[in-house]
Each structure stands twice: as C-alpha cells, then as structure tokens.
Coordinates of C-alpha atoms in Angstrom, one line a residue:
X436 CA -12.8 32.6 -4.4
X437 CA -16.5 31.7 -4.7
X438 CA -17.5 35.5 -5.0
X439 CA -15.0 35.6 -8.4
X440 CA -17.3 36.5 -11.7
X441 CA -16.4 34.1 -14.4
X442 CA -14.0 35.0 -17.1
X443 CA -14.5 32.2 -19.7
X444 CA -17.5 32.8 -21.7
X445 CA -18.3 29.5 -22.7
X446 CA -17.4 27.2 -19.8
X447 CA -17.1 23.3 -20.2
X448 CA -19.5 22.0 -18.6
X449 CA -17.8 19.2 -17.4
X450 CA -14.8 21.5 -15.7
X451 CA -14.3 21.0 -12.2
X452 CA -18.3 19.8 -11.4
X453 CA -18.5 18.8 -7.8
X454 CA -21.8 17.5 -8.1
X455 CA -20.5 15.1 -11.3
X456 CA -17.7 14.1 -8.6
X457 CA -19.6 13.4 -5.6
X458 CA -22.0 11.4 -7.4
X459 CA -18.8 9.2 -9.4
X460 CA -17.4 8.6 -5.7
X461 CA -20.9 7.7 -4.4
X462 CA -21.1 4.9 -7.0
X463 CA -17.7 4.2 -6.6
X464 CA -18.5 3.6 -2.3
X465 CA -22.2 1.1 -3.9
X466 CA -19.3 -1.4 -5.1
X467 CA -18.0 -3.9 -2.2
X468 CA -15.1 -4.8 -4.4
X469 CA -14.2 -1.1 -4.8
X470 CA -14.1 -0.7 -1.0
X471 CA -12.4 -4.0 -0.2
X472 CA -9.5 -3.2 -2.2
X473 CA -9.4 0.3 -1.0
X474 CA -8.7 -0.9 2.3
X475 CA -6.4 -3.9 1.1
X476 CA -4.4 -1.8 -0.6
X477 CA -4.5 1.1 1.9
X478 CA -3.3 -0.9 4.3
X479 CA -0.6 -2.3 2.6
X480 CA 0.2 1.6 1.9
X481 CA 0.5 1.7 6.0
X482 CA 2.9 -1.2 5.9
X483 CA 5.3 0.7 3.3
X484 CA 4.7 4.1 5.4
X485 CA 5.5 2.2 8.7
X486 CA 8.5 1.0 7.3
X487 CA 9.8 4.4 5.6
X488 CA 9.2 6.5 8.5
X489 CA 10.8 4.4 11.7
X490 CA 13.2 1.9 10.0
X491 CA 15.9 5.3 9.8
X492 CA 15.5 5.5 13.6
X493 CA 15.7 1.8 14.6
X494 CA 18.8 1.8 12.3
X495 CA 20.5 3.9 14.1
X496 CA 19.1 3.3 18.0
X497 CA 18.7 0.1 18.0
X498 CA 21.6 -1.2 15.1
X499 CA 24.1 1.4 15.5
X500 CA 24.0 1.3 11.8
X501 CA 25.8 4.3 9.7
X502 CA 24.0 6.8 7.3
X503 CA 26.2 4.5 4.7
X504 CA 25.2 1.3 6.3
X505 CA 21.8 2.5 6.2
X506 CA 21.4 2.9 3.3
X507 CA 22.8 0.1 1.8
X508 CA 19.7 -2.0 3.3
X509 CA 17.4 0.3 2.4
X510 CA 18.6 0.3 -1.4
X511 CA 18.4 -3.3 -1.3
X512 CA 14.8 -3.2 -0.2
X513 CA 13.8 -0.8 -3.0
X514 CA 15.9 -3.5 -5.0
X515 CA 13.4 -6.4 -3.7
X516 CA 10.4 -4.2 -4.2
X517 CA 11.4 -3.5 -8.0
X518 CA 12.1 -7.3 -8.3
X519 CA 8.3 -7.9 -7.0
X520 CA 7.0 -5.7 -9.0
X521 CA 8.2 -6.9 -12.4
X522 CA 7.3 -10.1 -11.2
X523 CA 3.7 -9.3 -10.5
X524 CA 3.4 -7.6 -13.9
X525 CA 4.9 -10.8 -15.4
X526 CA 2.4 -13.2 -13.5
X527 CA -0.6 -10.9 -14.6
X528 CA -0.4 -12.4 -18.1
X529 CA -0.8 -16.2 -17.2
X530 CA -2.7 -15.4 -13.6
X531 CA -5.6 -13.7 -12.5
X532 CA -6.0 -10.5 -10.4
X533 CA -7.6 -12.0 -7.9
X534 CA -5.3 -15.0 -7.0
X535 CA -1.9 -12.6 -7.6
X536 CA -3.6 -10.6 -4.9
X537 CA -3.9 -13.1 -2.6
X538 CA 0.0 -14.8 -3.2
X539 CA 1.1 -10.9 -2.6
X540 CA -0.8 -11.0 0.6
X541 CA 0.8 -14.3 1.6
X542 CA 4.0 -12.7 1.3
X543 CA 3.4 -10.0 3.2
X544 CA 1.7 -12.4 6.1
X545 CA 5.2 -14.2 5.9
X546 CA 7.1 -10.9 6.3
X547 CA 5.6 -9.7 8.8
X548 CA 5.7 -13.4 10.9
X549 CA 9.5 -13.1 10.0
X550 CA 10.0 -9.2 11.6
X551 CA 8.0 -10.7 14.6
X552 CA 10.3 -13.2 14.9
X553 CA 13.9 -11.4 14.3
X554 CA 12.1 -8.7 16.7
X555 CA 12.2 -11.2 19.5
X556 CA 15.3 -12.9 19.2
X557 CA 17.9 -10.3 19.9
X558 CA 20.5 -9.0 18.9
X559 CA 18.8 -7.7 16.0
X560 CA 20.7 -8.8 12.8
X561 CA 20.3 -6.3 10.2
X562 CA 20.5 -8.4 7.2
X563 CA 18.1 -10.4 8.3
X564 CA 15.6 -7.9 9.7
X565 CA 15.9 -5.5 6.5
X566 CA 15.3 -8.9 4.3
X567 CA 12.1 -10.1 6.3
X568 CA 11.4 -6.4 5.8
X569 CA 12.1 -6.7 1.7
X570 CA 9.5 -9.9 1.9
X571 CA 6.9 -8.0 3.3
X572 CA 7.4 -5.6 0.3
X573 CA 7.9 -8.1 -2.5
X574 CA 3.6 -8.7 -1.3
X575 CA 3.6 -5.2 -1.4
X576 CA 4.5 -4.4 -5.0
X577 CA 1.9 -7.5 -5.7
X578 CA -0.9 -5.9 -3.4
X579 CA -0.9 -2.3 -3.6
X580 CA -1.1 -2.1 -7.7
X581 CA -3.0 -5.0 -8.3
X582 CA -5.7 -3.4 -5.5
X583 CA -5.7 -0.2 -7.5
X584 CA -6.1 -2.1 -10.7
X585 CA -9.1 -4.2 -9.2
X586 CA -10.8 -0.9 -7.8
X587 CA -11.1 1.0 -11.0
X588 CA -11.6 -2.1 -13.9
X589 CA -15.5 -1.5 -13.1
X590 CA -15.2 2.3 -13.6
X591 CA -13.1 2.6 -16.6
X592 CA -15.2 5.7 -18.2
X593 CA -14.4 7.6 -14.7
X594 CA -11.0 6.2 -14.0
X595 CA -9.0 9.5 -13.2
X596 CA -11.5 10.7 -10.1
X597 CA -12.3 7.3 -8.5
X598 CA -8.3 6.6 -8.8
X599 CA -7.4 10.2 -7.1
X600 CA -10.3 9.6 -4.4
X601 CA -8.6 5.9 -4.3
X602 CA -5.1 7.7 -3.9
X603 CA -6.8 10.2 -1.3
X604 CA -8.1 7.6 1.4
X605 CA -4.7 5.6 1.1
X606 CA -2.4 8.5 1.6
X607 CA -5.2 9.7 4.7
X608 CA -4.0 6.2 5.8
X609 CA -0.7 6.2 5.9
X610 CA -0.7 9.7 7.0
X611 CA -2.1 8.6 10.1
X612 CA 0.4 5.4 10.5
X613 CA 3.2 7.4 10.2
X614 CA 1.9 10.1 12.8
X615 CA 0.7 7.4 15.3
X616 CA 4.7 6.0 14.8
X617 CA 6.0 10.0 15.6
X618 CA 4.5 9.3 19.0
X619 CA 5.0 5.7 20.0
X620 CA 8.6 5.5 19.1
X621 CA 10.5 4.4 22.0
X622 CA 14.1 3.7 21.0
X623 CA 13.2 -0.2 20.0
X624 CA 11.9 -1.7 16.8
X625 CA 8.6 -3.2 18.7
X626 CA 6.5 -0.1 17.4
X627 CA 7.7 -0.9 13.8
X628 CA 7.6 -4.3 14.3
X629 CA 3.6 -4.0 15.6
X630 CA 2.3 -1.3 12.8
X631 CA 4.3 -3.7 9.8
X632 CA 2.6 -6.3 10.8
X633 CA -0.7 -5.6 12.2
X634 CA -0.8 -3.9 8.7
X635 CA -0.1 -7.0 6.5
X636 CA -2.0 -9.0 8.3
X637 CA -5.2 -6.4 7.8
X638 CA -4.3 -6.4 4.1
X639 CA -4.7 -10.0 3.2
X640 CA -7.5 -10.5 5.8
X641 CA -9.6 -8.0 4.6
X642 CA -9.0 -9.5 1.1
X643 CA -9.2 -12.8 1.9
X644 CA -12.9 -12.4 3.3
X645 CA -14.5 -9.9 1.1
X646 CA -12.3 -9.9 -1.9
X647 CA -14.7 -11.8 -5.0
X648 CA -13.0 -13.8 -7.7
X649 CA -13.5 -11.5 -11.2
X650 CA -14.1 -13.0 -14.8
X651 CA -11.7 -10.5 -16.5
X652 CA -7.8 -11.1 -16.3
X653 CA -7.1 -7.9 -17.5
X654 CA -5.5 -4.8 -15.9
X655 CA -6.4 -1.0 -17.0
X656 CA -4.2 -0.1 -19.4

C-alpha cells in the first residue's frame, strides 16, 4: 500500500495526515477532564457490554426463560434506557453537565447495589433482576453521552478525530469485558452480576474524584 505512486495531483493537505492526528490525540491525552471522562464513560460502555453479552445466557441457565420471554425483558430495558435518555437531554437545559453526570452515576451505583442484591437472594425473579438491570441503564444513557459530550466541548475545531479515538478506547473496553465474560461464564449470574457492577461503580468513582465542575452548560451541538 505504502509503495503506491499517487494519483491525485494536487492532494489536500489535510487528507488523512497521521502526524496532524497523532498530535490532536496527544493534546487530547494533556487534558485530565478529557481522560477522566474517557474512562467514566468507557466503563459505563463495559456495564452495557456486560449486560448485552451474558444476560441471553443467564436467561436461559439460570431463569429458564424462553427466546419470547427473553425478549420481552430485554425490550423493556431498551425501553428504560430510551426513557433515560430523553430525560437526560431534558435535564441538560435547566442542569449542568457535570452534576447530570454525577445523578447518572448514582443511578448506576443503585443498579448495580440492586443486581447484587437480587443475585443473592435466590430464586432469581426476572422482573426484578431485568429492572435493577434497566436502573443501571437509565445512569447509563445519562453517563455515557454526557461523558462524550464533556470530552470533546474543549476540542470543538477537532471534534470528529478526538471523538473516533474517544469511540476507539471505549469499544477496546468493552471488547475486552465481553471477552473476559466468554471465559468466566459458569452457568450462574455471579459473573454478570460482578462485571455490571464493578463497572458502575468504576464509572461514578472515577468521576466523582477527578471529574471538575465546567462553566459552560452547553453540549456540542
């Protein structure tokens, strides 16, 4: 590919310059807000990914739940997450970023404390382990877009590559927490129950301590 002549005579010179991208990335990495809500909202990326990739299996091993029974829950979680996510875009007018960021994050937190808790007492009830699921996700649809819109308000003139090497990271991220779930699956809904939760918590934590309170309200439009 490299050894190709060029066929365009007079080539933009701001086409596909790696050197212009590393050094947008690099500036991107100088801001502690940039990286703090990379890895808030990455994590609550994990969370979603966790819950996607093993909830189908602990369903059916652990629920006896049909591929129709299934997916009821799951359509009422989407439901819940489409619910938070007009909310959050409703909030944004009247509230800042910062403080919608951290209510989503104490939603998650009180997800997650309610899948720990359904976890232990057994039988599982569906309903109510798929609607401490849908809490966790209600903080989600707060979190992960609020995040994104945090990261790139100080980069507005380079939005498009510090949001795809924002996309990148995250998906690197839940890659890996869906991967890790492949292999630790055992039949039960402890693995799920561990990776939701340990994820939420690592979302609002991490934004709780580093996260700084902005001036501007406003999200990238």
């Amino acid at each position: 590919l490299w050894g190709l002549q060029e066929t365009i005579r007079k080539k933009d010179p701001k086409a596909i310059n790696f050197g212009q991208v590393k050094s947008k990335i690099n500036l991107a990495l100088k801001s502690s807000n940039f990286k703090t809500c990379l890895f808030s909202g990455g994590f609550s990326i994990c969370a979603i990914v966790a819950y996607l990739s093993a909830s189908p299996g602990v369903g059916k091993s652990v629920m006896g739940l049909s591929p129709q029974e299934y997916s009821y829950y799951f359509g009422f979680v989407a439901l819940l997450i489409l619910l938070g996510a007009q909310t959050s875009n409703y909030l944004s007018k009247s509230f800042s970023l910062h403080s919608l960021i951290i209510l989503g994050g104490v939603v998650q937190i009180l997800g997650a404390v309610g899948i720990i808790l359904v976890t232990i007492i057994a039988p599982i009830k569906p309903m109510l382990f798929f609607g401490c699921i849908g809490i966790s996700m209600i903080g989600f649809s707060f979190v992960f877009p609020l995040t994104t819109a945090r990261a790139l308000n100080p980069f507005p003139e380079m939005a498009g590559t510090i949001s795809s090497f924002l996309g990148f990271i995250q998906s690197l991220m839940g890659a890996a927490t869906s991967g890790f779930l492949a292999l630790l699956f055992d039949g039960t809904s402890i693995p799920l129950c561990i990776f939701m939760a340990s994820s939420c918590f690592l979302s609002t934590g991490i934004y709780i301590l580093y996260g700084v309170k902005e001036t501007d309200n406003n999200l990238i439009t």
